């Protein structure tokens, strides 16, 4: 509650700061009281919002190169009318300077091994992130050289190396 009494004037352009104690719909009524009575000046409805929260995420199961991560949707708590306008997964590989938007249908490569993963939520009050987890991408077996037909080898010679 804000009360201005006596002959004090509120200067043009003055700032009135209200501190809301609850999230939800609020109406502020500004009245003018003088010698001739009280006159309602204006009622202003507005919405008090709060940052959303994101529950901790768990690391997805390890995958092999070429597979996609099996991600469980992040649990978001939206306090009232917080107007969530963006949300999604973010990934940061060891060579990346920062986190970037990540499409969970992206096939994983060896470069993704031990990358960091988090969930981001933006609303009218700001941005929040989940905890960060590492992902594991296992290498697939690869031949170091093609096998040629009719190849002659010496006893004890390594013909194929599997990585």
GROMACS .gro file of C-alpha atoms in nm:
model
  163
    1UNK     CA    1   0.000   0.000   0.000
    2UNK     CA    2   0.129   0.342  -0.097
    3UNK     CA    3  -0.020   0.647   0.073
    4UNK     CA    4   0.055   1.011  -0.004
    5UNK     CA    5  -0.111   1.258   0.234
    6UNK     CA    6  -0.123   1.631   0.303
    7UNK     CA    7  -0.022   1.898   0.057
    8UNK     CA    8   0.267   1.695  -0.081
    9UNK     CA    9   0.256   1.665  -0.456
   10UNK     CA   10   0.374   1.374  -0.663
   11UNK     CA   11   0.605   1.519  -0.923
   12UNK     CA   12   0.536   1.459  -1.286
   13UNK     CA   13   0.742   1.163  -1.401
   14UNK     CA   14   0.782   1.033  -1.045
   15UNK     CA   15   0.836   0.659  -1.006
   16UNK     CA   16   0.610   0.449  -0.787
   17UNK     CA   17   0.765   0.115  -0.694
   18UNK     CA   18   0.537  -0.168  -0.587
   19UNK     CA   19   0.668  -0.487  -0.436
   20UNK     CA   20   0.444  -0.786  -0.497
   21UNK     CA   21   0.440  -1.061  -0.239
   22UNK     CA   22   0.252  -1.316  -0.449
   23UNK     CA   23   0.244  -1.437  -0.807
   24UNK     CA   24  -0.078  -1.393  -1.003
   25UNK     CA   25  -0.321  -1.127  -1.113
   26UNK     CA   26  -0.307  -0.801  -0.919
   27UNK     CA   27  -0.495  -0.473  -0.952
   28UNK     CA   28  -0.348  -0.146  -0.828
   29UNK     CA   29  -0.593   0.137  -0.766
   30UNK     CA   30  -0.464   0.492  -0.755
   31UNK     CA   31  -0.694   0.744  -0.587
   32UNK     CA   32  -0.679   1.115  -0.528
   33UNK     CA   33  -0.805   1.252  -0.195
   34UNK     CA   34  -0.857   1.624  -0.146
   35UNK     CA   35  -1.072   1.876   0.044
   36UNK     CA   36  -1.374   1.789  -0.165
   37UNK     CA   37  -1.351   1.414  -0.118
   38UNK     CA   38  -1.190   1.114  -0.275
   39UNK     CA   39  -1.190   1.053  -0.646
   40UNK     CA   40  -1.083   0.725  -0.800
   41UNK     CA   41  -0.821   0.807  -1.058
   42UNK     CA   42  -0.741   0.475  -1.219
   43UNK     CA   43  -0.725   0.099  -1.158
   44UNK     CA   44  -0.438  -0.082  -1.326
   45UNK     CA   45  -0.449  -0.462  -1.359
   46UNK     CA   46  -0.118  -0.643  -1.407
   47UNK     CA   47   0.032  -0.988  -1.369
   48UNK     CA   48   0.305  -1.067  -1.120
   49UNK     CA   49   0.530  -1.339  -1.261
   50UNK     CA   50   0.830  -1.525  -1.135
   51UNK     CA   51   1.117  -1.716  -1.289
   52UNK     CA   52   1.024  -2.067  -1.394
   53UNK     CA   53   1.227  -2.352  -1.245
   54UNK     CA   54   1.375  -2.657  -1.415
   55UNK     CA   55   1.415  -2.982  -1.222
   56UNK     CA   56   1.748  -3.162  -1.235
   57UNK     CA   57   1.801  -3.367  -1.550
   58UNK     CA   58   1.978  -3.704  -1.561
   59UNK     CA   59   2.252  -3.804  -1.798
   60UNK     CA   60   2.116  -4.002  -2.093
   61UNK     CA   61   2.235  -4.357  -2.152
   62UNK     CA   62   2.559  -4.390  -2.349
   63UNK     CA   63   2.517  -4.417  -2.726
   64UNK     CA   64   2.735  -4.526  -3.016
   65UNK     CA   65   2.842  -4.298  -3.296
   66UNK     CA   66   2.553  -4.239  -3.537
   67UNK     CA   67   2.285  -4.292  -3.272
   68UNK     CA   68   2.071  -4.022  -3.111
   69UNK     CA   69   2.039  -3.953  -2.740
   70UNK     CA   70   1.732  -4.086  -2.556
   71UNK     CA   71   1.641  -3.772  -2.361
   72UNK     CA   72   1.368  -3.747  -2.100
   73UNK     CA   73   1.174  -3.422  -2.113
   74UNK     CA   74   1.280  -3.172  -1.849
   75UNK     CA   75   1.025  -3.094  -1.578
   76UNK     CA   76   0.943  -2.723  -1.571
   77UNK     CA   77   0.751  -2.545  -1.297
   78UNK     CA   78   0.576  -2.237  -1.430
   79UNK     CA   79   0.462  -2.002  -1.154
   80UNK     CA   80   0.135  -1.853  -1.273
   81UNK     CA   81   0.142  -1.654  -1.594
   82UNK     CA   82   0.518  -1.646  -1.648
   83UNK     CA   83   0.477  -1.659  -2.027
   84UNK     CA   84   0.743  -1.913  -2.117
   85UNK     CA   85   0.851  -1.807  -2.464
   86UNK     CA   86   1.152  -2.031  -2.527
   87UNK     CA   87   1.278  -2.364  -2.402
   88UNK     CA   88   1.499  -2.645  -2.521
   89UNK     CA   89   1.817  -2.848  -2.492
   90UNK     CA   90   2.163  -2.691  -2.509
   91UNK     CA   91   2.496  -2.866  -2.569
   92UNK     CA   92   2.859  -2.764  -2.525
   93UNK     CA   93   3.133  -2.977  -2.678
   94UNK     CA   94   3.489  -2.945  -2.545
   95UNK     CA   95   3.580  -2.729  -2.847
   96UNK     CA   96   3.283  -2.493  -2.808
   97UNK     CA   97   3.322  -2.161  -2.625
   98UNK     CA   98   2.968  -2.176  -2.483
   99UNK     CA   99   2.642  -2.370  -2.484
  100UNK     CA  100   2.431  -2.361  -2.802
  101UNK     CA  101   2.085  -2.484  -2.898
  102UNK     CA  102   2.082  -2.860  -2.953
  103UNK     CA  103   1.839  -3.067  -3.159
  104UNK     CA  104   1.795  -3.400  -2.976
  105UNK     CA  105   1.748  -3.583  -3.309
  106UNK     CA  106   2.110  -3.506  -3.403
  107UNK     CA  107   2.316  -3.823  -3.463
  108UNK     CA  108   2.611  -3.832  -3.223
  109UNK     CA  109   2.974  -3.831  -3.335
  110UNK     CA  110   3.298  -3.896  -3.147
  111UNK     CA  111   3.326  -3.516  -3.103
  112UNK     CA  112   3.017  -3.527  -2.882
  113UNK     CA  113   3.178  -3.763  -2.628
  114UNK     CA  114   3.182  -3.600  -2.281
  115UNK     CA  115   2.995  -3.296  -2.411
  116UNK     CA  116   2.787  -3.108  -2.155
  117UNK     CA  117   2.407  -3.102  -2.181
  118UNK     CA  118   2.151  -2.879  -2.005
  119UNK     CA  119   1.794  -2.755  -2.047
  120UNK     CA  120   1.713  -2.384  -2.086
  121UNK     CA  121   1.385  -2.203  -2.012
  122UNK     CA  122   1.311  -1.836  -2.081
  123UNK     CA  123   1.013  -1.638  -1.958
  124UNK     CA  124   0.926  -1.271  -1.906
  125UNK     CA  125   1.133  -1.266  -1.585
  126UNK     CA  126   1.453  -1.412  -1.727
  127UNK     CA  127   1.635  -1.731  -1.813
  128UNK     CA  128   1.696  -2.040  -1.600
  129UNK     CA  129   1.894  -2.356  -1.667
  130UNK     CA  130   1.887  -2.711  -1.540
  131UNK     CA  131   2.193  -2.877  -1.395
  132UNK     CA  132   2.463  -2.984  -1.641
  133UNK     CA  133   2.529  -3.351  -1.726
  134UNK     CA  134   2.791  -3.515  -1.948
  135UNK     CA  135   2.702  -3.743  -2.236
  136UNK     CA  136   2.895  -4.050  -2.346
  137UNK     CA  137   2.942  -4.144  -2.710
  138UNK     CA  138   3.123  -4.472  -2.773
  139UNK     CA  139   3.339  -4.519  -3.082
  140UNK     CA  140   3.227  -4.769  -3.340
  141UNK     CA  141   3.477  -5.028  -3.463
  142UNK     CA  142   3.665  -4.907  -3.770
  143UNK     CA  143   3.912  -5.071  -4.004
  144UNK     CA  144   4.239  -4.879  -4.033
  145UNK     CA  145   4.291  -4.985  -4.394
  146UNK     CA  146   4.074  -5.146  -4.657
  147UNK     CA  147   4.116  -5.519  -4.709
  148UNK     CA  148   4.232  -5.596  -5.058
  149UNK     CA  149   4.160  -5.923  -5.236
  150UNK     CA  150   4.449  -6.160  -5.310
  151UNK     CA  151   4.679  -5.987  -5.064
  152UNK     CA  152   4.996  -6.170  -4.966
  153UNK     CA  153   5.102  -6.149  -4.604
  154UNK     CA  154   5.396  -6.282  -4.408
  155UNK     CA  155   5.346  -6.501  -4.104
  156UNK     CA  156   5.294  -6.279  -3.797
  157UNK     CA  157   5.215  -5.969  -4.007
  158UNK     CA  158   4.924  -5.759  -3.885
  159UNK     CA  159   4.667  -5.751  -4.161
  160UNK     CA  160   4.378  -5.565  -3.998
  161UNK     CA  161   4.377  -5.319  -3.711
  162UNK     CA  162   4.045  -5.251  -3.545
  163UNK     CA  163   4.012  -4.926  -3.357
   0.00000   0.00000   0.00000
